[in-house]
CSV table of C-alpha atoms and ligand atoms in Angstrom, one decimal:
chain,number,residue,atom,x,y,z
P,1,UNK,CA,0.4,-79.5,-97.7
P,2,UNK,CA,2.9,-82.1,-98.9
P,3,UNK,CA,1.4,-85.8,-98.6
P,4,UNK,CA,2.5,-87.9,-95.6
P,5,UNK,CA,3.7,-91.1,-96.8
P,6,UNK,CA,5.1,-94.5,-94.9
P,7,UNK,CA,8.6,-93.3,-95.6
P,8,UNK,CA,7.8,-90.4,-93.3
P,9,UNK,CA,6.7,-92.7,-90.5
P,10,UNK,CA,9.9,-94.9,-90.9
P,11,UNK,CA,11.9,-91.8,-90.6
P,12,UNK,CA,10.1,-90.6,-87.4
P,13,UNK,CA,10.7,-94.1,-85.9
P,14,UNK,CA,14.4,-93.9,-86.8
P,15,UNK,CA,14.4,-90.4,-85.2
P,16,UNK,CA,12.6,-91.8,-82.1
P,17,UNK,CA,10.0,-88.9,-82.9
P,18,UNK,CA,6.8,-90.0,-81.6
P,19,UNK,CA,3.5,-89.5,-83.5
P,20,UNK,CA,-0.1,-89.0,-82.8
P,21,UNK,CA,-2.8,-90.2,-85.0
P,22,UNK,CA,-6.8,-90.2,-84.8
P,23,UNK,CA,-9.8,-92.1,-86.3
P,24,UNK,CA,-11.9,-90.0,-88.6
P,25,UNK,CA,-15.0,-90.8,-90.2
P,26,UNK,CA,-16.2,-87.5,-92.1
P,27,UNK,CA,-14.7,-84.7,-93.9
P,28,UNK,CA,-15.3,-81.8,-91.5
P,29,UNK,CA,-13.4,-83.5,-88.8
P,30,UNK,CA,-10.6,-84.9,-91.1
P,31,UNK,CA,-10.1,-81.3,-92.4
P,32,UNK,CA,-9.8,-79.9,-88.7
P,33,UNK,CA,-7.4,-82.8,-88.0
P,34,UNK,CA,-5.2,-82.2,-90.7
P,35,UNK,CA,-5.2,-78.4,-90.2
P,36,UNK,CA,-4.0,-78.9,-86.6
P,37,UNK,CA,-1.1,-81.3,-87.9
P,38,UNK,CA,-2.7,-85.0,-87.8
P,39,UNK,CA,-0.7,-86.7,-90.2
P,40,UNK,CA,-2.2,-90.0,-90.4
P,41,UNK,CA,-5.8,-91.0,-90.0
P,42,UNK,CA,-7.7,-94.2,-89.8
P,43,UNK,CA,-11.2,-95.0,-90.9
P,44,UNK,CA,-11.8,-97.6,-88.4
P,45,UNK,CA,-14.5,-100.1,-88.3
P,46,UNK,CA,-15.0,-98.6,-84.9
P,47,UNK,CA,-17.4,-96.6,-86.8
P,48,UNK,CA,-20.0,-99.5,-86.2
P,49,UNK,CA,-20.0,-98.4,-82.6
P,50,UNK,CA,-19.1,-94.7,-82.8
P,51,UNK,CA,-21.5,-93.6,-85.6
P,52,UNK,CA,-23.9,-96.6,-86.2
P,53,UNK,CA,-24.5,-97.4,-82.4
P,54,UNK,CA,-23.7,-101.2,-82.5
P,55,UNK,CA,-22.2,-103.0,-79.7
P,56,UNK,CA,-19.5,-104.3,-81.8
P,57,UNK,CA,-17.5,-103.7,-85.1
P,58,UNK,CA,-19.0,-106.7,-86.6
P,59,UNK,CA,-21.9,-105.4,-88.5
P,60,UNK,CA,-19.6,-102.9,-90.7
P,61,UNK,CA,-19.5,-103.5,-94.3
P,62,UNK,CA,-16.8,-102.6,-97.0
P,63,UNK,CA,-19.3,-100.3,-98.3
P,64,UNK,CA,-19.7,-98.3,-95.0
P,65,UNK,CA,-15.8,-98.0,-95.0
P,66,UNK,CA,-15.6,-97.0,-98.4
P,67,UNK,CA,-18.2,-94.2,-97.9
P,68,UNK,CA,-16.5,-92.7,-94.9
P,69,UNK,CA,-13.1,-93.2,-96.5
P,70,UNK,CA,-14.2,-91.1,-99.6
P,71,UNK,CA,-15.4,-88.4,-97.0
P,72,UNK,CA,-12.2,-88.4,-95.0
P,73,UNK,CA,-10.2,-88.3,-98.2
P,74,UNK,CA,-12.0,-85.3,-99.2
P,75,UNK,CA,-11.5,-83.5,-96.0
P,76,UNK,CA,-7.8,-84.5,-95.6
P,77,UNK,CA,-6.2,-84.8,-98.9
P,78,UNK,CA,-2.5,-84.8,-97.6
P,79,UNK,CA,-2.9,-87.2,-94.6
P,80,UNK,CA,-1.7,-90.9,-95.0
P,81,UNK,CA,-5.2,-92.6,-95.0
P,82,UNK,CA,-5.7,-96.1,-93.4
P,83,UNK,CA,-8.9,-97.8,-93.9
P,84,UNK,CA,-10.0,-101.0,-91.8
P,85,UNK,CA,-11.1,-104.2,-93.9
P,86,UNK,CA,-13.9,-105.2,-91.8
P,87,UNK,CA,-15.0,-108.4,-90.4
P,88,UNK,CA,-15.0,-111.2,-92.9
P,89,UNK,CA,-13.8,-108.9,-95.6
P,90,UNK,CA,-10.4,-110.9,-96.0
P,91,UNK,CA,-11.6,-114.4,-95.5
P,92,UNK,CA,-10.8,-115.6,-99.1
P,93,UNK,CA,-8.3,-114.2,-101.6
P,94,UNK,CA,-10.9,-113.2,-104.0
P,95,UNK,CA,-12.9,-111.3,-101.5
P,96,UNK,CA,-9.6,-109.8,-100.1
P,97,UNK,CA,-8.6,-108.4,-103.5
P,98,UNK,CA,-12.0,-107.0,-104.3
P,99,UNK,CA,-12.5,-105.5,-101.0
P,100,UNK,CA,-9.0,-104.0,-100.7
P,101,UNK,CA,-9.6,-102.6,-104.2
P,102,UNK,CA,-13.0,-100.9,-103.1
P,103,UNK,CA,-11.3,-99.1,-100.1
P,104,UNK,CA,-8.2,-98.1,-102.1
P,105,UNK,CA,-10.3,-96.6,-104.9
P,106,UNK,CA,-12.2,-94.8,-102.1
P,107,UNK,CA,-9.1,-93.0,-101.1
P,108,UNK,CA,-7.1,-95.1,-98.7
P,109,UNK,CA,-3.4,-95.5,-98.9
P,110,UNK,CA,-3.3,-98.5,-96.8
P,111,UNK,CA,-5.5,-101.5,-95.5
P,112,UNK,CA,-5.6,-102.6,-91.9
P,113,UNK,CA,-6.4,-106.1,-91.1
P,114,UNK,CA,-6.8,-107.8,-87.6
P,115,UNK,CA,-4.9,-111.1,-86.7
P,116,UNK,CA,-1.5,-113.1,-86.5
P,117,UNK,CA,0.8,-115.1,-88.3
P,118,UNK,CA,-2.2,-116.9,-90.1
P,119,UNK,CA,-2.5,-113.6,-92.1
P,120,UNK,CA,1.1,-113.8,-93.6
P,121,UNK,CA,-0.2,-115.2,-97.0
P,122,UNK,CA,-2.9,-112.4,-97.1
P,123,UNK,CA,-0.3,-109.6,-96.4
P,124,UNK,CA,1.9,-111.1,-98.9
P,125,UNK,CA,-0.7,-111.3,-101.7
P,126,UNK,CA,-1.8,-107.8,-101.0
P,127,UNK,CA,1.6,-106.3,-100.8
P,128,UNK,CA,2.5,-108.1,-104.1
P,129,UNK,CA,-0.4,-106.4,-105.7
P,130,UNK,CA,0.6,-102.8,-104.5
P,131,UNK,CA,-1.8,-102.6,-101.7
P,132,UNK,CA,0.1,-101.8,-98.5
P,133,UNK,CA,-1.0,-103.4,-95.2
P,134,UNK,CA,-1.0,-102.4,-91.5
P,135,UNK,CA,-1.4,-105.3,-89.0
P,136,UNK,CA,-3.5,-105.0,-86.1
P,137,UNK,CA,-2.6,-107.2,-83.0
P,138,UNK,CA,-3.4,-107.5,-79.3
P,139,UNK,CA,-7.2,-106.9,-78.7
P,140,UNK,CA,-8.6,-107.2,-82.2
P,141,UNK,CA,-12.2,-106.2,-81.8
P,142,UNK,CA,-13.4,-108.3,-84.7
P,143,UNK,CA,-12.5,-111.3,-82.5
P,144,UNK,CA,-14.4,-110.0,-79.6
P,145,UNK,CA,-16.7,-113.2,-79.5
P,146,UNK,CA,-13.7,-115.4,-79.5
P,147,UNK,CA,-12.1,-113.4,-76.5
P,148,UNK,CA,-15.3,-113.3,-74.7
P,149,UNK,CA,-15.1,-109.6,-74.2
P,150,UNK,CA,-12.8,-106.6,-74.7
P,151,UNK,CA,-9.9,-107.7,-72.8
P,152,UNK,CA,-6.1,-106.9,-72.5
P,153,UNK,CA,-4.1,-109.5,-74.5
P,154,UNK,CA,-0.8,-110.9,-74.0
P,155,UNK,CA,-0.7,-110.8,-70.2
P,156,UNK,CA,1.0,-114.3,-69.6
P,157,UNK,CA,4.3,-115.4,-70.9
P,158,UNK,CA,3.0,-117.7,-73.4
P,159,UNK,CA,0.6,-115.2,-74.9
P,160,UNK,CA,3.2,-112.5,-74.9
P,161,UNK,CA,5.6,-114.8,-76.8
P,162,UNK,CA,2.8,-115.6,-79.4
P,163,UNK,CA,2.2,-111.8,-79.9
P,164,UNK,CA,6.0,-111.2,-80.5
P,165,UNK,CA,6.3,-114.1,-82.9
P,166,UNK,CA,3.1,-112.9,-84.6
P,167,UNK,CA,4.6,-109.3,-84.9
P,168,UNK,CA,7.7,-110.7,-86.5
P,169,UNK,CA,6.4,-112.9,-88.8
P,170,UNK,CA,3.9,-110.2,-90.1
P,171,UNK,CA,6.7,-108.0,-90.5
P,172,UNK,CA,8.5,-110.5,-92.6
P,173,UNK,CA,5.3,-111.1,-94.5
P,174,UNK,CA,5.5,-107.4,-95.7
P,175,UNK,CA,3.3,-105.0,-93.3
P,176,UNK,CA,4.3,-101.6,-93.2
P,177,UNK,CA,2.8,-100.6,-90.0
P,178,UNK,CA,1.4,-102.5,-86.9
P,179,UNK,CA,-1.2,-101.4,-84.4
P,180,UNK,CA,-0.9,-102.8,-80.9
P,181,UNK,CA,-4.2,-102.6,-79.0
P,182,UNK,CA,-4.7,-103.2,-75.3
P,183,UNK,CA,-1.4,-105.1,-74.4
P,184,UNK,CA,1.0,-104.4,-71.3
P,185,UNK,CA,3.4,-101.5,-71.9
P,186,UNK,CA,6.7,-103.5,-71.5
P,187,UNK,CA,5.4,-106.2,-74.2
P,188,UNK,CA,4.6,-103.3,-76.5
P,189,UNK,CA,7.9,-101.7,-76.0
P,190,UNK,CA,9.7,-104.9,-76.6
P,191,UNK,CA,7.7,-105.5,-79.9
P,192,UNK,CA,8.2,-102.0,-81.0
P,193,UNK,CA,11.9,-102.3,-80.4
P,194,UNK,CA,12.3,-105.8,-82.0
P,195,UNK,CA,10.5,-104.5,-85.3
P,196,UNK,CA,12.0,-102.0,-88.1
P,197,UNK,CA,8.4,-100.8,-89.0
P,198,UNK,CA,6.6,-98.3,-87.0
P,199,UNK,CA,4.3,-99.5,-84.5
P,200,UNK,CA,1.2,-97.6,-83.1
P,201,UNK,CA,-0.3,-98.2,-79.9
P,202,UNK,CA,-3.5,-97.8,-78.1
P,203,UNK,CA,-3.7,-98.9,-74.6
P,204,UNK,CA,-0.3,-100.3,-75.2
P,205,UNK,CA,1.6,-97.8,-73.0
P,206,UNK,CA,4.1,-95.2,-74.0
P,207,UNK,CA,6.8,-97.3,-75.7
P,208,UNK,CA,5.4,-97.3,-78.9
P,209,UNK,CA,6.4,-95.1,-81.9
P,210,UNK,CA,3.0,-93.7,-82.3
P,211,UNK,CA,-0.5,-93.5,-80.7
P,212,UNK,CA,-3.7,-93.5,-81.9
P,213,UNK,CA,-7.2,-93.0,-80.4
P,214,UNK,CA,-10.6,-93.4,-81.6
P,215,UNK,CA,-11.7,-89.6,-81.9
P,216,UNK,CA,-14.8,-90.1,-79.8
P,217,UNK,CA,-12.6,-91.1,-76.8
P,218,UNK,CA,-10.2,-88.1,-77.2
P,219,UNK,CA,-13.1,-85.8,-76.9
P,220,UNK,CA,-15.1,-87.5,-74.3
P,221,UNK,CA,-17.8,-88.2,-76.5
P,222,UNK,CA,-17.9,-92.0,-75.9
P,223,UNK,CA,-21.0,-93.0,-73.9
P,224,UNK,CA,-21.1,-95.7,-71.5
P,225,UNK,CA,-18.0,-97.6,-70.7
P,226,UNK,CA,-14.8,-95.5,-71.3
P,227,UNK,CA,-11.8,-97.4,-71.8
P,228,UNK,CA,-9.0,-96.8,-69.2
P,229,UNK,CA,-6.6,-95.7,-72.0
P,230,UNK,CA,-8.9,-93.0,-73.3
P,231,UNK,CA,-8.2,-89.3,-72.2
P,232,UNK,CA,-10.6,-86.4,-72.9
P,233,UNK,CA,-8.5,-83.7,-74.3
P,234,UNK,CA,-11.5,-81.5,-75.1
P,235,UNK,CA,-12.2,-81.1,-71.1
P,236,UNK,CA,-8.8,-79.7,-70.6
P,237,UNK,CA,-8.7,-77.5,-73.7
P,238,UNK,CA,-12.2,-76.0,-74.1
P,239,UNK,CA,-12.4,-76.3,-78.0
P,240,UNK,CA,-11.8,-78.9,-80.5
P,241,UNK,CA,-8.8,-77.4,-82.3
P,242,UNK,CA,-6.8,-77.0,-79.1
P,243,UNK,CA,-7.8,-80.5,-77.9
P,244,UNK,CA,-6.2,-82.1,-81.0
P,245,UNK,CA,-3.0,-79.8,-80.5
P,246,UNK,CA,-2.7,-80.8,-76.8
P,247,UNK,CA,-3.1,-84.6,-77.9
P,248,UNK,CA,-0.3,-84.2,-80.4
P,249,UNK,CA,1.9,-82.3,-78.0
P,250,UNK,CA,1.2,-84.8,-75.1
P,251,UNK,CA,2.1,-87.7,-77.5
P,252,UNK,CA,5.3,-86.2,-78.7
P,253,UNK,CA,6.5,-85.4,-75.4
P,254,UNK,CA,5.8,-88.8,-74.0
P,255,UNK,CA,3.1,-87.4,-71.5
P,256,UNK,CA,0.3,-89.4,-72.9
P,257,UNK,CA,-0.4,-92.1,-72.4
P,258,UNK,CA,0.6,-92.1,-68.6
P,259,UNK,CA,0.8,-95.0,-66.4
P,260,UNK,CA,-3.0,-94.5,-65.6
P,261,UNK,CA,-4.1,-95.0,-69.3
P,262,UNK,CA,-1.7,-98.1,-69.5
P,263,UNK,CA,-1.7,-101.9,-68.7
P,264,UNK,CA,1.1,-103.8,-66.7
J,1,KIV,O1,-11.4,-99.5,-85.8
J,1,KIV,C1,-10.5,-98.8,-85.1
J,1,KIV,O2,-10.9,-97.5,-84.7
J,1,KIV,C2,-9.4,-99.2,-84.7
J,1,KIV,C3,-8.5,-98.6,-84.0
J,1,KIV,C4,-9.1,-98.7,-82.5
J,1,KIV,C5,-7.1,-98.8,-84.0
J,1,KIV,O3,-8.9,-100.3,-85.2
């Protein structure tokens, strides 16, 4: 299988071809996802909640991310693999370089960092040193204590304006991809149209170039509170492989996310 690169994603954006992506944390699921046609995977720090049972992503370490990145890379050798830099792993330039190097050596193609314009210098430093960066705006779970919970972001005019500005500044600084989490559909669509890089949404409506789901949300494994944007594709499909195929088809055809999975 030919490796997926960021060039493919840019081409899909130009062709207005929507794409589906998933988080992955181990070799077996990564292999299954790749075989069913998932081209981009994320080793997210959501593993702190989905795998480790914490109530936030904050306890996750760079060593955790590197361990799971190695496993996913072994299972899915051709996917474009994103790995999160976890909480406080990009607080200083020295930490940023060392931690980015660790996850890139583990098999990632790109690192993802959470935050707005204040990260432009970090993005520039990483990009100049051959580490591609994915931005993450909106509900950034590493900031849960600042937000006072997992809340939709960008709802008022000022916050929406700020998010748009952050997205443009990060693109100018060099990010190659942007994840928008839990923002109103119209704002996410406007940001997607304003940027030339691909934008991937989660709880951001159907106007983004791609969609990402935490795999546990796509299969109805998530215990306790299920996010509004989650959809259990396993329930309608009966087995994992067809669940992944349904997810891909629904994203490509603009069926998922529907209004009921989105915020206005
Ligand atoms: O950690 C993660 O899984 C993520 C996704 C929700 C985008 O950041």
